Amino acid sequence: MDDFYRDYILDHYRHPRNFGHLDRVDVQAEDSNPLCGDRLRIELALDETGRVQDVRFWGQGCAISQASTSMLTERVKGLTLEEVARLSKDIVLENMGIGISPTRMKCALLGLRVLKSAAIGEIAEWPDES
Amino acid sequence: MALSAPSDVKLARLRADFPIFAQRTSRGKPLIYLDSAATSQKPRVVIDALADYYATSNANAHRGVYELAERSTEAFEAARENVARFIGAQPRELIWTRNATEAINLVANAWGRANLRRGDAILLTQIEHHSNLVPWQRIAQEVGAQLRFIPIDGMGEHVLDDLDALLDGVRMVALAHVSNTLGTIAPLETIVKRAHAHGALVLADGAQAAPHLAVNVAELGVDFYAISGHKMLAPTGIGALYGKRTLLEEMPPFLSGGDMIKSVSYEQTSYDDPPWKFEAGTSSIADAIAFGVAVDYLRAVDMSWVREHERRLVAYALARLDPLRSRGLVIYGPKNPDRISGVLSFNLGDIHAHDLASILDTDGICIRAGHHCTMPLMNLMGWSATARASFYLYNNEDDVDALYRSLERAAGIFKL
Ligand SMILES: Cc1ncc(COP(=O)(O)O)c(C=O)c1O
C-alpha cells in the first residue's frame, strides 16, 4: 500500500485540480465516506448540448479520495450526464495506476460515486459493488 | 525509561497468553496491535472457556431441571457474581447486556421513559462517544427534555467552572469515565458529588475505564455504570450494566418476553426481580461465562499493574515520539500520563489519518483512524480525523518503537 503514495498522487492530494466551487451549478451531489465521515461535494456546469462544461469538487479527505477525485475531474469535461452515469470504477483504477486494498476501495471510489450521483440526481450505488 | 526487570518478565509471560500475537502479517511482519480501545485481544483461557462451555455445559440457563441445565445456570450466575465483584457491585445489581451501548440504551429507555418529563434536563459532556449521546438525544426528543453539555477545553479536559449552573434542573448526568478518543479520565468523583447534591443521578460509561483502571462503582458513588466485555479480554456480544438496587427495583423493564417474568396471563405479566427483569430472552451464556474468565485473568494480572504499565507506556511513547514534532507530529489531549488512560490521538503533518493508518498497516501496526465515534468532539476541536494508538496490558516498548519507526517512514513517504 505504501508504494501507492507516488509523486503524482501526492501532487493531486496537495494541489487538487478543479477544487472549489462553480459560479453556475447545473447539477451537484454531496456524500460522505461511511468509514471515516470525510465529506465530498461535486458540482457540474453543462453546456447547451448537455455536456459537462466545467466541474469543481470540494471537501476534505485522505490522499486516496482527494487524488482520485482530482484526477477524475480532469476526465469528465465533454461527457454527457448519461455517459457520466455509466462510468465504471475502471476509470478510477486506471487513473490511480496501482492496486488499492479492499479497505481503501471506498476512499478511492467516493469521488466517482458522488459524480455519478450528481449525474443521475440521486445517490448512486457504490460503483460496481451493487 | 525502561520498565523494571520483574515487570518485563511478567509482560513477556502474559503476552504469550495471547495466541493472536504468534502470527505474522501477510507481509511477514509481527503483529503490533495498538487498537485495544476498539476491541481487546483475548487470552487463551477466554478462548478456551467458550469452546469448553459448548463442549461440556451447553444448555439454556434458568430453563431446565436436568443436571446440564443446572451446570449452565450455575456457571452463568457465577460469572455474574464474578464480574459484579470485579467492579465493586453486588451480583443482583449487574444486568447482562450485549455491550456498553445496549447498557446505556437500557437506562435511557427504561429509566428515561419512566422518569423524564418535559422540561427536565440531561447533562452529558462534549467528549462523549456516540453510544452515550445518541440514546439520550432520542429520549430527550421523545419526552421533550433538554440536553446540556459539560464543556471540554482545547486540551481535552473537562471544564467544571459552571457545573452547578449546568446541573440546575438536571435529572441525569451521563458521561464517559474515560474518553476513547483522547484517553481523558473524567473527574468522576467531583461530578458525582455535585450531581447528587442537585438531585441528579449519574451514569458513567465505563467502556474505556473498566479495562484499564481499578473500578469500584460503590466507591465512585455512580448510580449506573456501563461496560463492554470485548474491550476487557472477553468475547464480543457480552456487556453489563450496573445499577443501584433501589433504582433497578423501581425501573420498568427495557425489552420484554421470555426469561424476565414471574407469571404471565393472556392479559398481563408480573416481572421477575432485578437483574433478570432486564434480561429478556436467552442471554449470551457462553460469552458471559467467558467474561467471568476474563476478569479472573485481569484480577490475577492485577489492575493496579495494568494501570501502572499503561501509564509508563504512555510516558515512554510521549518521549519516544517527541522528535517527530519537527516533522509535523501533533498529539492531542492531555499529555500527562497521570491524567489519561492508554490512548494517544495524533496527526502527522498533512497526512490524513487514514493514509497514515494504511502506511502503518504495511508495517504490521494496527491503529484506528477517523472520528472514533465522537464526531461532535472532532468538529468542536476542528479535527477532521485523527490517528489513534491505544495500549493495553500486552503492549510493550518494542511496539512503541515500531510505531515511531513507521511514523518516521510515513513522514518520509509524504516528504515531510
Ligand atoms: C467510551 C465508549 N463508550 C461506549 C462504547 C461502545 O462500546 P460497544 O460498541 O462495545 O457498545 C465505546 C466503544 O467504542 C467507547 O469507547
PDB file of C-alpha atoms in Angstrom, chain B residues 243-410:
ATOM      1  CA  GLY B 243     -27.451  -0.156  38.593  1.00  0.00           C
ATOM      2  CA  LYS B 244     -28.119   0.632  42.240  1.00  0.00           C
ATOM      3  CA  ARG B 245     -30.508  -1.955  43.631  1.00  0.00           C
ATOM      4  CA  THR B 246     -33.219   0.523  44.615  1.00  0.00           C
ATOM      5  CA  LEU B 247     -33.170   2.111  41.176  1.00  0.00           C
ATOM      6  CA  LEU B 248     -33.365  -1.218  39.391  1.00  0.00           C
ATOM      7  CA  GLU B 249     -36.304  -2.236  41.531  1.00  0.00           C
ATOM      8  CA  GLU B 250     -38.274   0.857  40.569  1.00  0.00           C
ATOM      9  CA  MET B 251     -37.380   0.758  36.902  1.00  0.00           C
ATOM     10  CA  PRO B 252     -39.740  -0.776  34.349  1.00  0.00           C
ATOM     11  CA  PRO B 253     -38.262  -3.410  32.010  1.00  0.00           C
ATOM     12  CA  PHE B 254     -36.476  -2.490  28.803  1.00  0.00           C
ATOM     13  CA  LEU B 255     -37.004  -5.416  26.429  1.00  0.00           C
ATOM     14  CA  SER B 256     -39.674  -7.919  27.325  1.00  0.00           C
ATOM     15  CA  GLY B 257     -40.534 -11.532  26.616  1.00  0.00           C
ATOM     16  CA  GLY B 258     -39.297 -14.814  27.967  1.00  0.00           C
ATOM     17  CA  ASP B 259     -36.953 -15.202  30.934  1.00  0.00           C
ATOM     18  CA  MET B 260     -37.807 -11.874  32.580  1.00  0.00           C
ATOM     19  CA  ILE B 261     -41.193 -12.804  34.021  1.00  0.00           C
ATOM     20  CA  LYS B 262     -42.668 -14.218  37.209  1.00  0.00           C
ATOM     21  CA  SER B 263     -46.024 -15.131  35.738  1.00  0.00           C
ATOM     22  CA  VAL B 264     -47.873 -14.384  32.556  1.00  0.00           C
ATOM     23  CA  SER B 265     -51.557 -14.499  31.679  1.00  0.00           C
ATOM     24  CA  TYR B 266     -53.054 -13.583  28.328  1.00  0.00           C
ATOM     25  CA  GLU B 267     -53.746 -10.131  29.661  1.00  0.00           C
ATOM     26  CA  GLN B 268     -50.825  -9.253  31.877  1.00  0.00           C
ATOM     27  CA  THR B 269     -47.470 -10.128  33.307  1.00  0.00           C
ATOM     28  CA  SER B 270     -45.643  -9.748  36.576  1.00  0.00           C
ATOM     29  CA  TYR B 271     -41.945  -9.321  36.106  1.00  0.00           C
ATOM     30  CA  ASP B 272     -39.052 -11.117  37.677  1.00  0.00           C
ATOM     31  CA  ASP B 273     -36.791  -9.320  40.163  1.00  0.00           C
ATOM     32  CA  PRO B 274     -33.756  -7.383  39.018  1.00  0.00           C
ATOM     33  CA  PRO B 275     -31.413  -8.152  37.375  1.00  0.00           C
ATOM     34  CA  TRP B 276     -33.379 -10.825  35.484  1.00  0.00           C
ATOM     35  CA  LYS B 277     -36.263  -8.423  34.880  1.00  0.00           C
ATOM     36  CA  PHE B 278     -33.954  -6.690  32.406  1.00  0.00           C
ATOM     37  CA  GLU B 279     -32.721  -9.800  30.607  1.00  0.00           C
ATOM     38  CA  ALA B 280     -35.405 -10.750  28.119  1.00  0.00           C
ATOM     39  CA  GLY B 281     -34.753 -13.810  26.002  1.00  0.00           C
ATOM     40  CA  THR B 282     -31.808 -16.185  26.082  1.00  0.00           C
ATOM     41  CA  SER B 283     -28.626 -14.410  27.080  1.00  0.00           C
ATOM     42  CA  SER B 284     -25.157 -14.869  25.582  1.00  0.00           C
ATOM     43  CA  ILE B 285     -24.471 -17.549  28.148  1.00  0.00           C
ATOM     44  CA  ALA B 286     -21.122 -18.748  26.863  1.00  0.00           C
ATOM     45  CA  ASP B 287     -19.877 -15.189  26.419  1.00  0.00           C
ATOM     46  CA  ALA B 288     -20.967 -14.234  29.928  1.00  0.00           C
ATOM     47  CA  ILE B 289     -19.091 -17.207  31.351  1.00  0.00           C
ATOM     48  CA  ALA B 290     -16.021 -16.274  29.297  1.00  0.00           C
ATOM     49  CA  PHE B 291     -16.374 -12.688  30.609  1.00  0.00           C
ATOM     50  CA  GLY B 292     -16.016 -14.168  34.091  1.00  0.00           C
ATOM     51  CA  VAL B 293     -12.815 -15.904  32.990  1.00  0.00           C
ATOM     52  CA  ALA B 294     -11.551 -12.619  31.519  1.00  0.00           C
ATOM     53  CA  VAL B 295     -11.979 -10.755  34.813  1.00  0.00           C
ATOM     54  CA  ASP B 296     -10.284 -13.640  36.629  1.00  0.00           C
ATOM     55  CA  TYR B 297      -7.366 -13.111  34.292  1.00  0.00           C
ATOM     56  CA  LEU B 298      -7.328  -9.337  34.877  1.00  0.00           C
ATOM     57  CA  ARG B 299      -7.548  -9.855  38.621  1.00  0.00           C
ATOM     58  CA  ALA B 300      -4.592 -12.224  38.526  1.00  0.00           C
ATOM     59  CA  VAL B 301      -2.547  -9.744  36.487  1.00  0.00           C
ATOM     60  CA  ASP B 302      -3.705  -7.056  38.933  1.00  0.00           C
ATOM     61  CA  MET B 303      -5.468  -3.911  37.756  1.00  0.00           C
ATOM     62  CA  SER B 304      -3.029  -1.629  39.522  1.00  0.00           C
ATOM     63  CA  TRP B 305      -0.250  -3.273  37.486  1.00  0.00           C
ATOM     64  CA  VAL B 306      -2.274  -2.739  34.318  1.00  0.00           C
ATOM     65  CA  ARG B 307      -2.752   0.941  35.124  1.00  0.00           C
ATOM     66  CA  GLU B 308       0.897   1.480  36.024  1.00  0.00           C
ATOM     67  CA  HIS B 309       2.072  -0.433  32.960  1.00  0.00           C
ATOM     68  CA  GLU B 310      -0.070   1.686  30.635  1.00  0.00           C
ATOM     69  CA  ARG B 311       0.918   4.877  32.430  1.00  0.00           C
ATOM     70  CA  ARG B 312       4.579   4.093  31.863  1.00  0.00           C
ATOM     71  CA  LEU B 313       3.990   3.059  28.275  1.00  0.00           C
ATOM     72  CA  VAL B 314       2.211   6.351  27.545  1.00  0.00           C
ATOM     73  CA  ALA B 315       5.079   8.267  29.169  1.00  0.00           C
ATOM     74  CA  TYR B 316       7.548   6.263  27.076  1.00  0.00           C
ATOM     75  CA  ALA B 317       5.536   6.904  23.900  1.00  0.00           C
ATOM     76  CA  LEU B 318       5.270  10.649  24.553  1.00  0.00           C
ATOM     77  CA  ALA B 319       9.058  10.847  24.939  1.00  0.00           C
ATOM     78  CA  ARG B 320       9.842   8.459  22.077  1.00  0.00           C
ATOM     79  CA  LEU B 321       7.583  10.212  19.569  1.00  0.00           C
ATOM     80  CA  ASP B 322       8.648  13.712  20.603  1.00  0.00           C
ATOM     81  CA  PRO B 323      11.363  14.126  17.910  1.00  0.00           C
ATOM     82  CA  LEU B 324       8.667  13.669  15.253  1.00  0.00           C
ATOM     83  CA  ARG B 325       7.230  17.045  16.240  1.00  0.00           C
ATOM     84  CA  SER B 326       9.775  18.570  13.851  1.00  0.00           C
ATOM     85  CA  ARG B 327       8.142  16.516  11.073  1.00  0.00           C
ATOM     86  CA  GLY B 328       4.675  17.796  11.980  1.00  0.00           C
ATOM     87  CA  LEU B 329       3.526  15.336  14.646  1.00  0.00           C
ATOM     88  CA  VAL B 330       0.747  16.785  16.788  1.00  0.00           C
ATOM     89  CA  ILE B 331      -0.535  14.797  19.762  1.00  0.00           C
ATOM     90  CA  TYR B 332      -3.962  15.782  21.077  1.00  0.00           C
ATOM     91  CA  GLY B 333      -5.412  15.635  24.554  1.00  0.00           C
ATOM     92  CA  PRO B 334      -3.822  15.939  27.956  1.00  0.00           C
ATOM     93  CA  LYS B 335      -0.180  14.998  27.555  1.00  0.00           C
ATOM     94  CA  ASN B 336       0.136  13.991  31.185  1.00  0.00           C
ATOM     95  CA  PRO B 337       0.279  10.202  31.693  1.00  0.00           C
ATOM     96  CA  ASP B 338      -1.367  10.635  35.092  1.00  0.00           C
ATOM     97  CA  ARG B 339      -4.394  12.260  33.502  1.00  0.00           C
ATOM     98  CA  ILE B 340      -5.033   9.827  30.671  1.00  0.00           C
ATOM     99  CA  SER B 341      -5.548   6.156  30.107  1.00  0.00           C
ATOM    100  CA  GLY B 342      -3.526   4.311  27.433  1.00  0.00           C
ATOM    101  CA  VAL B 343      -4.747   6.331  24.452  1.00  0.00           C
ATOM    102  CA  LEU B 344      -2.845   8.722  22.158  1.00  0.00           C
ATOM    103  CA  SER B 345      -4.612  10.610  19.374  1.00  0.00           C
ATOM    104  CA  PHE B 346      -2.440  12.375  16.827  1.00  0.00           C
ATOM    105  CA  ASN B 347      -1.827  13.612  13.314  1.00  0.00           C
ATOM    106  CA  LEU B 348       1.405  13.730  11.348  1.00  0.00           C
ATOM    107  CA  GLY B 349       1.807  16.804   9.138  1.00  0.00           C
ATOM    108  CA  ASP B 350      -0.779  16.934   6.375  1.00  0.00           C
ATOM    109  CA  ILE B 351      -1.020  13.148   6.151  1.00  0.00           C
ATOM    110  CA  HIS B 352      -4.663  12.203   6.535  1.00  0.00           C
ATOM    111  CA  ALA B 353      -5.136   9.791   9.426  1.00  0.00           C
ATOM    112  CA  HIS B 354      -6.482   7.192   7.025  1.00  0.00           C
ATOM    113  CA  ASP B 355      -3.380   7.283   4.881  1.00  0.00           C
ATOM    114  CA  LEU B 356      -1.254   7.101   7.986  1.00  0.00           C
ATOM    115  CA  ALA B 357      -3.124   4.005   9.171  1.00  0.00           C
ATOM    116  CA  SER B 358      -2.633   2.391   5.749  1.00  0.00           C
ATOM    117  CA  ILE B 359       1.102   3.014   5.797  1.00  0.00           C
ATOM    118  CA  LEU B 360       1.400   1.727   9.368  1.00  0.00           C
ATOM    119  CA  ASP B 361      -0.611  -1.324   8.351  1.00  0.00           C
ATOM    120  CA  THR B 362       2.100  -2.286   5.869  1.00  0.00           C
ATOM    121  CA  ASP B 363       4.443  -2.457   8.884  1.00  0.00           C
ATOM    122  CA  GLY B 364       2.010  -4.720  10.724  1.00  0.00           C
ATOM    123  CA  ILE B 365       0.829  -1.920  13.008  1.00  0.00           C
ATOM    124  CA  CYS B 366      -2.886  -1.699  13.745  1.00  0.00           C
ATOM    125  CA  ILE B 367      -4.122   1.763  14.683  1.00  0.00           C
ATOM    126  CA  ARG B 368      -7.500   3.415  14.322  1.00  0.00           C
ATOM    127  CA  ALA B 369      -8.094   6.418  12.070  1.00  0.00           C
ATOM    128  CA  GLY B 370     -11.130   8.649  11.779  1.00  0.00           C
ATOM    129  CA  HIS B 371     -13.580  10.250  14.142  1.00  0.00           C
ATOM    130  CA  HIS B 372     -13.631   7.431  16.722  1.00  0.00           C
ATOM    131  CA  CYS B 373     -17.418   7.680  17.081  1.00  0.00           C
ATOM    132  CA  THR B 374     -17.003  11.166  18.563  1.00  0.00           C
ATOM    133  CA  MET B 375     -17.995  13.344  15.609  1.00  0.00           C
ATOM    134  CA  PRO B 376     -19.248  16.290  17.700  1.00  0.00           C
ATOM    135  CA  LEU B 377     -15.934  16.400  19.598  1.00  0.00           C
ATOM    136  CA  MET B 378     -13.955  16.290  16.350  1.00  0.00           C
ATOM    137  CA  ASN B 379     -15.994  19.208  14.976  1.00  0.00           C
ATOM    138  CA  LEU B 380     -15.611  21.120  18.232  1.00  0.00           C
ATOM    139  CA  MET B 381     -11.841  20.695  18.122  1.00  0.00           C
ATOM    140  CA  GLY B 382     -11.661  21.341  14.387  1.00  0.00           C
ATOM    141  CA  TRP B 383     -10.059  17.981  13.603  1.00  0.00           C
ATOM    142  CA  SER B 384     -11.411  16.200  10.522  1.00  0.00           C
ATOM    143  CA  ALA B 385      -9.805  12.930  11.553  1.00  0.00           C
ATOM    144  CA  THR B 386      -7.123  11.713  13.928  1.00  0.00           C
ATOM    145  CA  ALA B 387      -4.981   8.611  14.176  1.00  0.00           C
ATOM    146  CA  ARG B 388      -5.251   6.808  17.486  1.00  0.00           C
ATOM    147  CA  ALA B 389      -2.862   4.376  19.121  1.00  0.00           C
ATOM    148  CA  SER B 390      -4.247   2.670  22.196  1.00  0.00           C
ATOM    149  CA  PHE B 391      -2.360   0.429  24.588  1.00  0.00           C
ATOM    150  CA  TYR B 392      -3.285  -2.474  26.795  1.00  0.00           C
ATOM    151  CA  LEU B 393      -1.592  -4.849  29.158  1.00  0.00           C
ATOM    152  CA  TYR B 394       0.091  -6.859  26.379  1.00  0.00           C
ATOM    153  CA  ASN B 395       1.765  -3.907  24.642  1.00  0.00           C
ATOM    154  CA  ASN B 396       5.409  -3.135  25.268  1.00  0.00           C
ATOM    155  CA  GLU B 397       8.119  -0.619  24.432  1.00  0.00           C
ATOM    156  CA  ASP B 398       9.009  -2.521  21.266  1.00  0.00           C
ATOM    157  CA  ASP B 399       5.503  -1.747  19.999  1.00  0.00           C
ATOM    158  CA  VAL B 400       6.111   1.944  20.640  1.00  0.00           C
ATOM    159  CA  ASP B 401       9.496   1.774  18.929  1.00  0.00           C
ATOM    160  CA  ALA B 402       7.859   0.149  15.899  1.00  0.00           C
ATOM    161  CA  LEU B 403       5.227   2.894  15.901  1.00  0.00           C
ATOM    162  CA  TYR B 404       7.982   5.502  15.943  1.00  0.00           C
ATOM    163  CA  ARG B 405       9.858   3.900  13.039  1.00  0.00           C
ATOM    164  CA  SER B 406       6.726   3.530  10.965  1.00  0.00           C
ATOM    165  CA  LEU B 407       5.656   7.135  11.567  1.00  0.00           C
ATOM    166  CA  GLU B 408       9.122   8.244  10.529  1.00  0.00           C
ATOM    167  CA  ARG B 409       8.794   6.193   7.352  1.00  0.00           C
ATOM    168  CA  ALA B 410       5.360   7.734   6.657  1.00  0.00           C
TER     169      ALA B 410
END
